C-alpha positions as CSV (number, residue, x, y, z in Angstrom):
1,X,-82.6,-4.8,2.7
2,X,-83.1,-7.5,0.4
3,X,-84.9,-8.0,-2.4
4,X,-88.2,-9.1,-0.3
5,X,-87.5,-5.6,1.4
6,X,-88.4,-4.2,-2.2
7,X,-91.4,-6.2,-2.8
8,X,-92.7,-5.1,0.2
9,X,-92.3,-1.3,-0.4
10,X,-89.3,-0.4,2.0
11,X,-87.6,0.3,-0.7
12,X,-88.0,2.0,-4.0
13,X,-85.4,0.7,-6.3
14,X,-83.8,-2.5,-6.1
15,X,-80.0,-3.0,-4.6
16,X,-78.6,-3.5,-8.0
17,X,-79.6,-0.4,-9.4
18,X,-78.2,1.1,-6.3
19,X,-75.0,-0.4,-7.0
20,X,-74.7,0.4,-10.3
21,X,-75.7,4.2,-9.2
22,X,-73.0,4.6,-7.3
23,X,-70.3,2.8,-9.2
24,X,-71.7,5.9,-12.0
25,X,-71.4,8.5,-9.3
26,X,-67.7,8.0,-8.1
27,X,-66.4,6.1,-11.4
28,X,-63.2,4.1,-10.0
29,X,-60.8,5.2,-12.4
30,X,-60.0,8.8,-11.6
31,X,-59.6,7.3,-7.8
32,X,-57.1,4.6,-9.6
33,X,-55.6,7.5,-11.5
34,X,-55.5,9.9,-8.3
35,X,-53.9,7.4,-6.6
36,X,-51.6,6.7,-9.3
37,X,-51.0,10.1,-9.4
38,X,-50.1,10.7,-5.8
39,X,-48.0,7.5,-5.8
40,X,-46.0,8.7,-9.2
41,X,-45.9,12.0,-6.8
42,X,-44.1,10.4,-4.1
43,X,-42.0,8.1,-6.4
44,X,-40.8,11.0,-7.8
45,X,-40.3,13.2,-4.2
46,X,-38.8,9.9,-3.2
47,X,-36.0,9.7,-6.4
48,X,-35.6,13.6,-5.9
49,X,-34.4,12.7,-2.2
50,X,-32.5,10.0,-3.1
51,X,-30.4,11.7,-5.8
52,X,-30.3,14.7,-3.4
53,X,-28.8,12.1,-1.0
54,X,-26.2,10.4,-3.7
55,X,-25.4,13.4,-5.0
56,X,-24.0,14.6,-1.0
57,X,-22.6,11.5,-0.8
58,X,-20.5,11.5,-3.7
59,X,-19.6,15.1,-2.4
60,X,-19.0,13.5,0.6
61,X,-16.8,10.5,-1.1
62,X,-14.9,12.7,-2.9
63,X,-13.9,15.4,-0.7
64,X,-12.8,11.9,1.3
65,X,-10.8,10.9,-1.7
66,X,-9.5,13.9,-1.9
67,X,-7.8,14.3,1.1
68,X,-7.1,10.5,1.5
69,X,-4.8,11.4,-2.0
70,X,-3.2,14.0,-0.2
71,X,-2.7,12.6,2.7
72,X,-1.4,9.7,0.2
73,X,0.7,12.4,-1.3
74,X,2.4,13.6,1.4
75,X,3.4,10.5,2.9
76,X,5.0,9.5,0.1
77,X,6.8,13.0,0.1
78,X,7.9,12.6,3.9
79,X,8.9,8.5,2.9
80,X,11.4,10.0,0.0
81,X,12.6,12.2,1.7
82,X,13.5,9.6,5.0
83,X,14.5,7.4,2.3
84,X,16.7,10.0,0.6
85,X,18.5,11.0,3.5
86,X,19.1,7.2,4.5
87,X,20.5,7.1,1.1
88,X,23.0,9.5,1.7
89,X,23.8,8.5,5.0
90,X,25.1,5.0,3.6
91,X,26.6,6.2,1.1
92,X,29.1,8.4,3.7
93,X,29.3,5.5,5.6
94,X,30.3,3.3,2.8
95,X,32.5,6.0,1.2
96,X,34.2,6.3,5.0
97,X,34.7,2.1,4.7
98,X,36.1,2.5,1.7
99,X,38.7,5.2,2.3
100,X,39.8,3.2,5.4
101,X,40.1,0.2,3.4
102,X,42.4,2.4,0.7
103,X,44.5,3.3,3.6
104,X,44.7,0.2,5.3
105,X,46.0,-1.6,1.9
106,X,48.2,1.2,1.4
107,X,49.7,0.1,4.7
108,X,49.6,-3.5,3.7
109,X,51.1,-2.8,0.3
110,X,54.7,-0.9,2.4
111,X,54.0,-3.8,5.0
112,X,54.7,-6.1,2.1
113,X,57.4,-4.3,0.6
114,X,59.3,-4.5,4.2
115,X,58.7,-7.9,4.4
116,X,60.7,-8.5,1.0
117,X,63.6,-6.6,1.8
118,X,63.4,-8.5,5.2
119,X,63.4,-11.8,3.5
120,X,66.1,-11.2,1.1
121,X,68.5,-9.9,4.3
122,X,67.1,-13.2,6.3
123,X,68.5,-15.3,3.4
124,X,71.4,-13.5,2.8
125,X,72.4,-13.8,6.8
126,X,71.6,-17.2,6.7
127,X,73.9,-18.3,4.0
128,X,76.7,-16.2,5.4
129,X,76.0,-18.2,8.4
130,X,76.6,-21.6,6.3
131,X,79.6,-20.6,4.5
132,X,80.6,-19.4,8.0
133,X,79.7,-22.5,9.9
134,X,81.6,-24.7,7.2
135,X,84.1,-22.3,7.0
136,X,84.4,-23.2,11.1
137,X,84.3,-26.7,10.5
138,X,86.8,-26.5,8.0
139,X,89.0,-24.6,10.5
140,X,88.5,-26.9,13.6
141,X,89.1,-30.3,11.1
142,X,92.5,-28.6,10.3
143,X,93.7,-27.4,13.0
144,X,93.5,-30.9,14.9
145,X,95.2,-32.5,11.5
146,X,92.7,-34.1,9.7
147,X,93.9,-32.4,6.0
């Protein structure tokens, strides 16, 4: 099968017409362009499946989203309304405070009051109780002759 092989009558053409023969008969660019072809094919199935895929993701994602924002939603509904009620709960129990308070410094105020009338008898008594104790003094000096 060389080129002796042709010399010697085995063979009628030589190898390199051979070659060139077939590279004539199956040309190698509509292989390279059928297998371009069927790669650009599955390139393209390939992106089709993969959009196909993003595109139920993102359905997926936002159908998530979705009910992650109304989940979101309604906790912040169930949180104001806790905090609302809280709300109004101290404010009764500060509105109760206050009231007591009021009434306690009412009592504190006619507490007061008593105390100054109190006072003013208290120092009233007490001088009567000088003048009286002087007056006793005065009695007991003269009666035993000293004026």
């Amino acid at each position: 099968m060389s080129l002796l092989d042709t010399f010697f009558g085995r063979r009628k053409r030589p190898i390199w017409e051979e070659r060139n023969e077939t590279v004539y008969k199956i040309p190698k660019e509509p292989k390279e362009q059928k297998v371009q072809a069927v790669q650009e094919e599955k390139i393209e199935v390939s992106m089709r499946n993969e959009r196909e895929q993003l595109k139920e993701e993102i359905e997926k994602l936002s159908k998530q989203s979705d009910a992650l924002l109304a989940a979101v939603e309604e906790n912040r509904n169930v949180i104001a309304q806790n905090v609302h009620q809280e709300n109004v709960k101290a404010f009764r129990n500060i509105q109760a405070i206050l009231e007591e308070l009021d009434k306690k410094m009412a009592k504190s105020d006619r507490q007061d009051k008593q105390m100054d009338s109190l006072k003013t008898y208290i120092k009233c008594t007490t001088w009567f109780s000088i003048i009286n104790l002087m007056v006793l003094v005065i009695y007991i000096l003269y009666t035993m002759g000293v004026f």
